[in-house]
mmCIF file of C-alpha atoms in Angstrom:
data_model
loop_
_atom_site.group_PDB
_atom_site.id
_atom_site.type_symbol
_atom_site.label_atom_id
_atom_site.label_comp_id
_atom_site.label_asym_id
_atom_site.label_seq_id
_atom_site.Cartn_x
_atom_site.Cartn_y
_atom_site.Cartn_z
ATOM 1 C CA MET R 1481 207.546 24.589 70.555
ATOM 2 C CA HIS R 1482 209.312 27.175 68.400
ATOM 3 C CA THR R 1483 209.904 30.416 70.266
ATOM 4 C CA ASP R 1484 212.235 31.978 67.686
ATOM 5 C CA ARG R 1485 209.555 32.498 65.078
ATOM 6 C CA LYS R 1486 208.304 35.985 64.352
ATOM 7 C CA THR R 1487 204.610 36.561 64.900
ATOM 8 C CA LEU R 1488 202.676 36.363 61.659
ATOM 9 C CA LYS R 1489 201.530 39.759 60.445
ATOM 10 C CA PRO R 1490 197.798 40.474 60.326
ATOM 11 C CA LEU R 1491 196.246 40.346 56.857
ATOM 12 C CA LYS R 1492 194.789 43.608 55.537
ATOM 13 C CA ILE R 1493 192.294 43.499 52.658
ATOM 14 C CA GLY R 1494 191.249 47.070 51.949
ATOM 15 C CA GLU R 1495 189.720 48.421 55.165
ATOM 16 C CA LEU R 1496 189.321 44.911 56.607
ATOM 17 C CA THR R 1497 191.953 43.316 58.847
ATOM 18 C CA VAL R 1498 192.220 39.791 60.207
ATOM 19 C CA GLU R 1499 194.579 38.945 63.020
ATOM 20 C CA LYS R 1500 195.816 35.706 61.426
ATOM 21 C CA PRO R 1501 196.799 35.652 57.714
ATOM 22 C CA ILE R 1502 195.225 32.244 57.171
ATOM 23 C CA ILE R 1503 192.323 31.498 54.858
ATOM 24 C CA GLN R 1504 190.658 28.115 55.216
ATOM 25 C CA GLY R 1505 190.130 26.937 51.646
ATOM 26 C CA GLY R 1506 186.650 26.287 50.291
ATOM 27 C CA MET R 1507 185.805 22.599 49.900
ATOM 28 C CA GLY R 1508 182.627 21.328 48.255
ATOM 29 C CA VAL R 1509 180.306 19.507 48.331
ATOM 30 C CA GLY R 1510 179.445 20.153 51.976
ATOM 31 C CA VAL R 1511 182.970 19.787 53.402
ATOM 32 C CA SER R 1512 183.402 23.449 54.344
ATOM 33 C CA ARG R 1513 180.148 25.035 55.398
ATOM 34 C CA SER R 1514 179.175 27.167 58.409
ATOM 35 C CA SER R 1515 180.558 24.957 61.184
ATOM 36 C CA LEU R 1516 184.123 24.974 59.836
ATOM 37 C CA ALA R 1517 184.125 28.494 58.378
ATOM 38 C CA GLY R 1518 182.623 29.988 61.535
ATOM 39 C CA ALA R 1519 185.202 28.259 63.752
ATOM 40 C CA VAL R 1520 188.108 29.534 61.617
ATOM 41 C CA ALA R 1521 186.755 33.085 61.672
ATOM 42 C CA ALA R 1522 186.297 32.854 65.450
ATOM 43 C CA GLU R 1523 190.038 32.132 65.701
ATOM 44 C CA GLY R 1524 190.858 35.334 63.809
ATOM 45 C CA GLY R 1525 191.274 33.853 60.336
ATOM 46 C CA ILE R 1526 189.102 33.847 57.202
ATOM 47 C CA GLY R 1527 186.603 30.985 57.070
ATOM 48 C CA ILE R 1528 185.391 29.994 53.622
ATOM 49 C CA ILE R 1529 182.134 28.232 52.739
ATOM 50 C CA SER R 1530 182.012 26.398 49.413
ATOM 51 C CA THR R 1531 178.743 27.069 47.564
ATOM 52 C CA ALA R 1532 179.088 23.999 45.307
ATOM 53 C CA GLN R 1533 175.824 22.083 45.914
ATOM 54 C CA ILE R 1534 175.800 23.577 49.415
ATOM 55 C CA GLY R 1535 172.118 22.748 49.828
ATOM 56 C CA TYR R 1536 172.519 19.005 49.218
ATOM 57 C CA ASP R 1537 170.828 18.172 52.530
ATOM 58 C CA GLU R 1538 168.032 20.751 52.290
ATOM 59 C CA GLU R 1539 164.502 19.414 51.985
ATOM 60 C CA GLY R 1540 163.467 19.437 48.319
ATOM 61 C CA PHE R 1541 167.028 19.342 46.922
ATOM 62 C CA GLU R 1542 166.284 16.418 44.601
ATOM 63 C CA LYS R 1543 163.635 18.533 42.843
ATOM 64 C CA ASP R 1544 165.065 22.044 43.083
ATOM 65 C CA GLN R 1545 168.835 22.189 43.438
ATOM 66 C CA ALA R 1546 169.122 25.865 42.474
ATOM 67 C CA GLY R 1547 166.559 27.031 45.029
ATOM 68 C CA CYS R 1548 167.935 24.876 47.836
ATOM 69 C CA ASN R 1549 171.476 26.067 47.135
ATOM 70 C CA ARG R 1550 170.394 29.717 47.377
ATOM 71 C CA ILE R 1551 168.620 29.049 50.698
ATOM 72 C CA ALA R 1552 171.710 27.230 52.023
ATOM 73 C CA ILE R 1553 174.135 29.996 50.950
ATOM 74 C CA ARG R 1554 172.126 32.491 52.981
ATOM 75 C CA LYS R 1555 171.708 30.143 55.933
ATOM 76 C CA HIS R 1556 175.362 29.083 56.181
ATOM 77 C CA ILE R 1557 176.793 32.607 55.846
ATOM 78 C CA HIS R 1558 174.507 33.819 58.641
ATOM 79 C CA ARG R 1559 175.263 30.786 60.816
ATOM 80 C CA ALA R 1560 179.040 31.097 60.297
ATOM 81 C CA LYS R 1561 178.898 34.759 61.299
ATOM 82 C CA GLU R 1562 177.005 33.832 64.471
ATOM 83 C CA ILE R 1563 179.685 31.269 65.344
ATOM 84 C CA ALA R 1564 182.441 33.823 64.586
ATOM 85 C CA GLU R 1565 180.943 36.363 67.031
ATOM 86 C CA GLY R 1566 182.380 39.345 65.189
ATOM 87 C CA LYS R 1567 185.894 37.937 64.879
ATOM 88 C CA GLY R 1568 187.744 37.164 61.626
ATOM 89 C CA LEU R 1569 185.950 37.149 58.284
ATOM 90 C CA VAL R 1570 183.458 34.807 56.650
ATOM 91 C CA GLY R 1571 183.474 34.338 52.899
ATOM 92 C CA VAL R 1572 182.537 31.972 50.110
ATOM 93 C CA ASN R 1573 184.305 30.075 47.359
ATOM 94 C CA ILE R 1574 182.225 30.115 44.174
ATOM 95 C CA MET R 1575 183.429 28.128 41.154
ATOM 96 C CA VAL R 1576 183.145 29.877 37.787
ATOM 97 C CA ALA R 1577 182.298 26.465 36.313
ATOM 98 C CA LEU R 1578 178.963 26.353 38.171
ATOM 99 C CA LYS R 1579 175.796 26.585 36.109
ATOM 100 C CA HIS R 1580 174.321 29.066 38.612
ATOM 101 C CA TYR R 1581 177.524 31.031 39.222
ATOM 102 C CA LYS R 1582 175.860 34.437 38.871
ATOM 103 C CA GLU R 1583 173.040 33.584 41.297
ATOM 104 C CA HIS R 1584 175.497 32.219 43.868
ATOM 105 C CA VAL R 1585 177.545 35.430 43.754
ATOM 106 C CA GLN R 1586 174.487 37.638 44.110
ATOM 107 C CA GLU R 1587 173.068 35.523 46.954
ATOM 108 C CA ALA R 1588 176.402 35.603 48.824
ATOM 109 C CA VAL R 1589 176.616 39.398 48.499
ATOM 110 C CA ARG R 1590 173.038 39.812 49.751
ATOM 111 C CA ALA R 1591 173.792 37.525 52.705
ATOM 112 C CA GLY R 1592 176.739 39.715 53.714
ATOM 113 C CA ALA R 1593 179.735 37.585 52.713
ATOM 114 C CA ASP R 1594 182.925 39.468 53.590
ATOM 115 C CA VAL R 1595 184.863 37.963 50.682
ATOM 116 C CA ILE R 1596 184.230 35.976 47.512
ATOM 117 C CA ILE R 1597 187.025 33.785 46.162
ATOM 118 C CA SER R 1598 186.455 32.479 42.662
ATOM 119 C CA GLY R 1599 188.305 29.876 40.581
ATOM 120 C CA ALA R 1600 187.735 26.754 38.412
ATOM 121 C CA GLY R 1601 187.691 29.107 35.454
ATOM 122 C CA LEU R 1602 188.459 32.815 35.038
ATOM 123 C CA PRO R 1603 186.018 35.059 36.954
ATOM 124 C CA MET R 1604 185.905 37.798 34.301
ATOM 125 C CA ASP R 1605 182.443 39.109 35.295
ATOM 126 C CA LEU R 1606 182.861 38.971 39.070
ATOM 127 C CA PRO R 1607 183.182 42.771 39.544
ATOM 128 C CA LYS R 1608 179.930 43.345 37.628
ATOM 129 C CA LEU R 1609 178.076 40.721 39.689
ATOM 130 C CA VAL R 1610 179.275 42.163 43.007
ATOM 131 C CA GLY R 1611 178.741 45.792 41.958
ATOM 132 C CA ASN R 1612 179.425 48.499 44.511
ATOM 133 C CA ASN R 1613 178.832 46.260 47.518
ATOM 134 C CA LYS R 1614 181.483 46.008 50.222
ATOM 135 C CA THR R 1615 182.141 42.290 49.613
ATOM 136 C CA LYS R 1616 185.828 41.849 48.693
ATOM 137 C CA ILE R 1617 186.668 39.787 45.603
ATOM 138 C CA ALA R 1618 189.616 37.598 44.674
ATOM 139 C CA PRO R 1619 190.369 35.426 41.660
ATOM 140 C CA ILE R 1620 192.161 32.105 42.041
ATOM 141 C CA VAL R 1621 195.041 31.911 39.560
ATOM 142 C CA SER R 1622 197.741 29.343 38.907
ATOM 143 C CA SER R 1623 199.870 31.252 36.394
ATOM 144 C CA ARG R 1624 201.167 34.744 35.725
ATOM 145 C CA ARG R 1625 199.264 34.662 32.440
ATOM 146 C CA ALA R 1626 195.920 34.100 34.164
ATOM 147 C CA ALA R 1627 196.650 36.785 36.778
ATOM 148 C CA GLN R 1628 197.587 39.354 34.130
ATOM 149 C CA LEU R 1629 194.537 38.512 32.036
ATOM 150 C CA ILE R 1630 192.124 39.008 34.931
ATOM 151 C CA LEU R 1631 193.768 42.169 36.285
ATOM 152 C CA LYS R 1632 193.893 43.692 32.803
ATOM 153 C CA MET R 1633 190.275 42.769 32.047
ATOM 154 C CA TRP R 1634 188.911 44.004 35.386
ATOM 155 C CA ALA R 1635 190.751 47.317 34.928
ATOM 156 C CA HIS R 1636 189.579 47.706 31.327
ATOM 157 C CA ARG R 1637 185.952 46.626 31.781
ATOM 158 C CA TYR R 1638 185.149 47.773 35.303
ATOM 159 C CA ASN R 1639 187.892 50.259 36.223
ATOM 160 C CA ARG R 1640 188.716 48.337 39.386
ATOM 161 C CA THR R 1641 191.179 45.729 40.575
ATOM 162 C CA ALA R 1642 191.231 42.614 42.726
ATOM 163 C CA ASP R 1643 190.943 43.130 46.476
ATOM 164 C CA PHE R 1644 193.364 40.226 46.865
ATOM 165 C CA ILE R 1645 194.669 37.338 44.761
ATOM 166 C CA VAL R 1646 194.794 33.641 45.621
ATOM 167 C CA ILE R 1647 197.595 31.734 43.886
ATOM 168 C CA GLU R 1648 196.779 28.034 43.817
ATOM 169 C CA GLY R 1649 199.797 25.825 43.286
ATOM 170 C CA PRO R 1650 199.969 22.302 41.854
ATOM 171 C CA LYS R 1651 199.783 20.531 45.227
ATOM 172 C CA ALA R 1652 196.177 21.540 45.908
ATOM 173 C CA GLY R 1653 193.158 19.238 45.756
ATOM 174 C CA GLY R 1654 189.975 19.650 43.725
ATOM 175 C CA HIS R 1655 189.942 21.351 40.340
ATOM 176 C CA LEU R 1656 193.428 22.412 39.287
ATOM 177 C CA GLY R 1657 194.760 24.818 36.685
ATOM 178 C CA PHE R 1658 197.549 22.507 35.590
ATOM 179 C CA SER R 1659 197.947 19.744 33.054
ATOM 180 C CA ARG R 1660 197.991 16.128 34.182
ATOM 181 C CA ASP R 1661 201.597 15.930 33.005
ATOM 182 C CA GLN R 1662 202.613 18.840 35.258
ATOM 183 C CA LEU R 1663 200.797 17.308 38.229
ATOM 184 C CA GLU R 1664 202.468 13.940 37.733
ATOM 185 C CA ASN R 1665 205.921 15.558 37.515
ATOM 186 C CA LEU R 1666 205.827 18.075 40.345
ATOM 187 C CA GLU R 1667 209.576 17.969 40.874
ATOM 188 C CA THR R 1668 210.141 19.520 37.420
ATOM 189 C CA LEU R 1669 208.037 22.608 38.235
ATOM 190 C CA ASP R 1670 209.780 25.635 39.732
ATOM 191 C CA TYR R 1671 206.590 26.998 41.217
ATOM 192 C CA ASP R 1672 208.342 29.405 43.581
ATOM 193 C CA HIS R 1673 209.462 31.292 40.474
ATOM 194 C CA GLU R 1674 205.863 31.429 39.188
ATOM 195 C CA ILE R 1675 204.669 32.781 42.565
ATOM 196 C CA ARG R 1676 207.252 35.580 42.397
ATOM 197 C CA GLU R 1677 206.191 36.374 38.813
ATOM 198 C CA ILE R 1678 202.513 36.591 39.789
ATOM 199 C CA ILE R 1679 203.346 38.824 42.761
ATOM 200 C CA ALA R 1680 205.371 41.103 40.465
ATOM 201 C CA CYS R 1681 202.590 41.493 37.903
ATOM 202 C CA LYS R 1682 200.186 43.162 40.363
ATOM 203 C CA ALA R 1683 202.452 46.197 40.973
ATOM 204 C CA PRO R 1684 201.110 48.397 38.112
ATOM 205 C CA TYR R 1685 197.544 47.862 39.332
ATOM 206 C CA GLU R 1686 198.446 48.692 42.929
ATOM 207 C CA GLU R 1687 199.949 51.933 41.639
ATOM 208 C CA LYS R 1688 197.031 52.731 39.339
ATOM 209 C CA TYR R 1689 194.381 52.215 42.018
ATOM 210 C CA GLY R 1690 196.437 53.431 44.987
ATOM 211 C CA THR R 1691 195.858 50.232 46.916
ATOM 212 C CA LYS R 1692 197.718 47.175 48.100
ATOM 213 C CA ILE R 1693 196.631 43.855 46.562
ATOM 214 C CA PRO R 1694 197.563 41.142 49.063
ATOM 215 C CA VAL R 1695 198.612 37.777 47.659
ATOM 216 C CA ILE R 1696 197.580 34.519 49.313
ATOM 217 C CA VAL R 1697 199.305 31.261 48.341
ATOM 218 C CA ALA R 1698 197.463 27.919 48.375
ATOM 219 C CA GLY R 1699 198.223 24.319 47.505
ATOM 220 C CA GLY R 1700 200.009 21.875 49.775
ATOM 221 C CA ILE R 1701 200.582 24.362 52.620
ATOM 222 C CA PHE R 1702 200.928 22.125 55.650
ATOM 223 C CA ASP R 1703 202.731 23.799 58.551
ATOM 224 C CA ARG R 1704 204.353 26.949 59.890
ATOM 225 C CA ALA R 1705 207.544 26.264 57.907
ATOM 226 C CA ASP R 1706 205.481 26.341 54.683
ATOM 227 C CA ILE R 1707 203.830 29.587 55.768
ATOM 228 C CA ASP R 1708 207.239 31.148 56.490
ATOM 229 C CA HIS R 1709 208.509 30.015 53.087
ATOM 230 C CA MET R 1710 205.568 31.641 51.295
ATOM 231 C CA THR R 1711 206.041 34.837 53.295
ATOM 232 C CA GLU R 1712 209.700 34.907 52.217
ATOM 233 C CA LEU R 1713 208.558 34.660 48.576
ATOM 234 C CA GLY R 1714 206.453 37.779 49.136
ATOM 235 C CA ALA R 1715 203.034 36.329 50.043
ATOM 236 C CA ASP R 1716 200.824 38.152 52.537
ATOM 237 C CA GLY R 1717 199.089 35.005 53.727
ATOM 238 C CA VAL R 1718 198.200 31.408 52.915
ATOM 239 C CA GLN R 1719 195.117 29.381 52.105
ATOM 240 C CA ILE R 1720 194.950 25.903 53.643
ATOM 241 C CA ALA R 1721 192.209 23.361 52.982
ATOM 242 C CA SER R 1722 193.145 19.695 53.567
ATOM 243 C CA ARG R 1723 194.385 20.192 57.118
ATOM 244 C CA PHE R 1724 191.036 21.621 58.175
ATOM 245 C CA VAL R 1725 189.212 18.426 57.148
ATOM 246 C CA ALA R 1726 190.590 16.490 60.117
ATOM 247 C CA THR R 1727 189.062 18.890 62.633
ATOM 248 C CA GLU R 1728 186.060 18.299 64.856
ATOM 249 C CA GLU R 1729 184.350 21.370 63.384
ATOM 250 C CA CYS R 1730 184.652 20.317 59.722
ATOM 251 C CA ASP R 1731 181.202 19.804 58.172
ATOM 252 C CA ALA R 1732 182.035 16.439 56.580
ATOM 253 C CA SER R 1733 181.147 13.058 58.133
ATOM 254 C CA ASP R 1734 183.561 11.305 60.508
ATOM 255 C CA ALA R 1735 184.153 8.639 57.845
ATOM 256 C CA TYR R 1736 185.320 11.358 55.441
ATOM 257 C CA LYS R 1737 187.680 12.829 58.044
ATOM 258 C CA ASN R 1738 189.066 9.379 58.850
ATOM 259 C CA ALA R 1739 189.758 8.776 55.151
ATOM 260 C CA TYR R 1740 192.154 11.747 55.363
ATOM 261 C CA ILE R 1741 193.717 10.604 58.626
ATOM 262 C CA ASN R 1742 194.302 7.075 57.277
ATOM 263 C CA ALA R 1743 195.499 8.121 53.798
ATOM 264 C CA LYS R 1744 198.937 7.037 52.594
ATOM 265 C CA LYS R 1745 200.982 8.604 49.799
ATOM 266 C CA LYS R 1746 200.137 5.714 47.476
ATOM 267 C CA ASP R 1747 196.411 6.501 47.889
ATOM 268 C CA ILE R 1748 196.662 9.906 46.205
ATOM 269 C CA GLN R 1749 195.719 9.933 42.537
ATOM 270 C CA ILE R 1750 195.270 12.488 39.755
ATOM 271 C CA ILE R 1751 191.794 12.146 38.269
ATOM 272 C CA GLN R 1752 189.831 13.912 35.555
ATOM 273 C CA SER R 1753 186.759 15.899 36.579
ATOM 274 C CA PRO R 1754 183.731 15.937 34.265
ATOM 275 C CA VAL R 1755 184.344 19.672 33.891
ATOM 276 C CA GLY R 1756 187.594 18.850 32.084
ATOM 277 C CA MET R 1757 190.071 19.864 34.780
ATOM 278 C CA PRO R 1758 192.371 17.426 36.531
ATOM 279 C CA GLY R 1759 192.024 17.044 40.284
ATOM 280 C CA ARG R 1760 193.692 15.197 43.139
ATOM 281 C CA ALA R 1761 191.691 12.589 45.050
ATOM 282 C CA LEU R 1762 191.998 9.496 47.223
ATOM 283 C CA ARG R 1763 192.098 6.239 45.296
ATOM 284 C CA ASN R 1764 189.126 4.061 46.294
ATOM 285 C CA GLU R 1765 186.585 1.651 44.808
ATOM 286 C CA PHE R 1766 184.889 4.500 42.951
ATOM 287 C CA ILE R 1767 188.094 5.459 41.106
ATOM 288 C CA LYS R 1768 189.056 1.830 40.427
ATOM 289 C CA GLU R 1769 185.662 1.167 38.847
ATOM 290 C CA LEU R 1770 185.954 4.304 36.715
ATOM 291 C CA GLU R 1771 189.130 2.880 35.188
ATOM 292 C CA ILE R 1772 187.051 0.027 33.811
ATOM 293 C CA ALA R 1773 183.887 1.809 32.718
ATOM 294 C CA ARG R 1774 181.983 5.087 33.009
ATOM 295 C CA LYS R 1775 179.199 5.347 35.565
ATOM 296 C CA PRO R 1776 175.961 6.018 33.711
ATOM 297 C CA ILE R 1777 174.122 9.106 34.953
ATOM 298 C CA THR R 1778 170.471 8.561 35.839
ATOM 299 C CA LYS R 1779 169.840 12.074 37.155
ATOM 300 C CA CYS R 1780 171.410 15.464 36.386
ATOM 301 C CA TYR R 1781 171.888 17.811 39.331
ATOM 302 C CA ASN R 1782 172.476 20.891 37.128
ATOM 303 C CA CYS R 1783 175.757 21.780 38.788
ATOM 304 C CA LEU R 1784 178.340 22.486 36.089
ATOM 305 C CA GLU R 1785 177.865 24.788 33.116
ATOM 306 C CA LYS R 1786 179.806 22.629 30.668
ATOM 307 C CA CYS R 1787 178.774 19.150 31.739
ATOM 308 C CA GLU R 1788 177.120 16.848 29.222
ATOM 309 C CA PRO R 1789 175.473 14.036 31.248
ATOM 310 C CA ARG R 1790 175.313 11.664 28.275
ATOM 311 C CA SER R 1791 179.060 11.641 27.740
ATOM 312 C CA VAL R 1792 180.862 12.457 31.017
ATOM 313 C CA PRO R 1793 182.363 9.509 32.941
ATOM 314 C CA TYR R 1794 180.389 10.103 36.161
ATOM 315 C CA CYS R 1795 178.174 12.576 38.010
ATOM 316 C CA ILE R 1796 180.448 14.688 40.188
ATOM 317 C CA THR R 1797 177.611 15.927 42.421
ATOM 318 C CA LYS R 1798 176.454 12.409 43.297
ATOM 319 C CA ALA R 1799 180.041 11.250 43.874
ATOM 320 C CA LEU R 1800 180.844 14.161 46.194
ATOM 321 C CA ILE R 1801 177.560 13.922 48.147
ATOM 322 C CA ASP R 1802 178.068 10.176 48.676
ATOM 323 C CA ALA R 1803 181.561 10.837 50.026
ATOM 324 C CA VAL R 1804 180.742 13.739 52.347
ATOM 325 C CA ARG R 1805 177.889 11.694 53.841
ATOM 326 C CA GLY R 1806 180.317 8.905 54.670
ATOM 327 C CA ASP R 1807 180.420 6.458 51.751
ATOM 328 C CA VAL R 1808 184.095 7.161 51.151
ATOM 329 C CA GLU R 1809 184.701 4.016 49.094
ATOM 330 C CA ASN R 1810 181.984 4.717 46.521
ATOM 331 C CA GLY R 1811 182.227 8.502 46.403
ATOM 332 C CA LEU R 1812 184.809 11.083 45.351
ATOM 333 C CA VAL R 1813 187.224 12.346 48.028
ATOM 334 C CA PHE R 1814 189.287 15.290 46.815
ATOM 335 C CA CYS R 1815 192.503 15.960 48.762
ATOM 336 C CA GLY R 1816 195.755 17.904 48.714
ATOM 337 C CA GLU R 1817 199.193 16.439 47.960
ATOM 338 C CA ASN R 1818 200.172 16.313 51.645
ATOM 339 C CA VAL R 1819 197.084 14.482 52.933
ATOM 340 C CA ASP R 1820 199.260 11.521 53.969
ATOM 341 C CA ARG R 1821 200.950 13.753 56.575
ATOM 342 C CA ILE R 1822 197.683 14.253 58.465
ATOM 343 C CA GLN R 1823 197.820 11.773 61.338
ATOM 344 C CA LYS R 1824 195.119 12.691 63.826
ATOM 345 C CA MET R 1825 191.876 14.496 64.512
ATOM 346 C CA THR R 1826 192.257 17.967 66.002
ATOM 347 C CA THR R 1827 190.235 21.125 66.567
ATOM 348 C CA VAL R 1828 190.284 24.373 64.624
ATOM 349 C CA HIS R 1829 191.695 26.154 67.687
ATOM 350 C CA GLU R 1830 194.582 23.689 68.044
ATOM 351 C CA LEU R 1831 195.340 23.765 64.319
ATOM 352 C CA MET R 1832 195.363 27.569 64.173
ATOM 353 C CA GLN R 1833 197.683 27.645 67.211
ATOM 354 C CA GLU R 1834 200.028 25.203 65.522
ATOM 355 C CA LEU R 1835 200.030 27.085 62.215
ATOM 356 C CA CYS R 1836 200.563 30.500 63.771
ATOM 357 C CA TYR R 1837 202.846 29.735 66.677
ATOM 358 C CA GLY R 1838 204.269 26.291 65.983
ATOM 359 C CA ILE R 1839 202.513 25.076 69.138
ATOM 360 C CA GLY R 1840 201.928 21.344 69.090
ATOM 361 C CA SER R 1841 203.799 20.784 65.826
#
């Protein structure tokens, strides 16, 4: 146990404050829903529900994905808030690449989401979709260029700025804003420098709008030492996803959680998503078969705006649903770069204690 560590500072986003500056990253399909997000919020952090095909287990999903997803967004935000019992914050991660992006944002706002975090594309219209509601908004960026573009556009078009910014580094899982070459040569990237550059570029907007724009760093954050390092770079908090998978409260199946616990470094592979972005996933039968031939798509689940079922190598919705339900060999299991360091099942309470106080690490 480390007793020499300073207590982490609470995270302030506008008039909202959370005791612990930790955001649990959004993981779709069905990996982070109300059970996980509610538990994280109850511990004084920010719990995030991924809206990507969130209604996959709702009755009627096969016929009406859009309707079932809207029902599930509402249901899981309300349920997470019940679990949180007034502590922490509950928010959603909504990918710009989704076909029904606009509807997901509007549904989340109506359901009372405290925050909306948006990546897998540039969320240029997010301020318009949220309007004057109290839901806080944050873009996910991976470069200074993207951060500047969004801040400039939001100021110009909507005369407002981001409530906070999430910087997602190259060690994250899922859809990444890096080239395959960068991801396969991580040691050549000086990403700490990029983080400092992104933090610096928000200053004019903080001055213009008389507000502080907190910066949250994501991607490969594993323990308290990583959190301290990010704080030293100037971050106000961190976003962690992979570590929350191996918790009892995570919404994924036990088989999915065990795939994380049993993963070795050699099992991590960079893959191409049908949406055109590289991602990091666990190598399994599904990925091996894809190297030989594409998987013909018999049904389109209308998930991604720019997906062409006739030409993409596989259906990402089907692959993610299969995995989260427990078929981890024949589905797609996204993961972060440090998944091999996860050794055991834990609880959200124990993990938050470890991350904040070094207890148990």
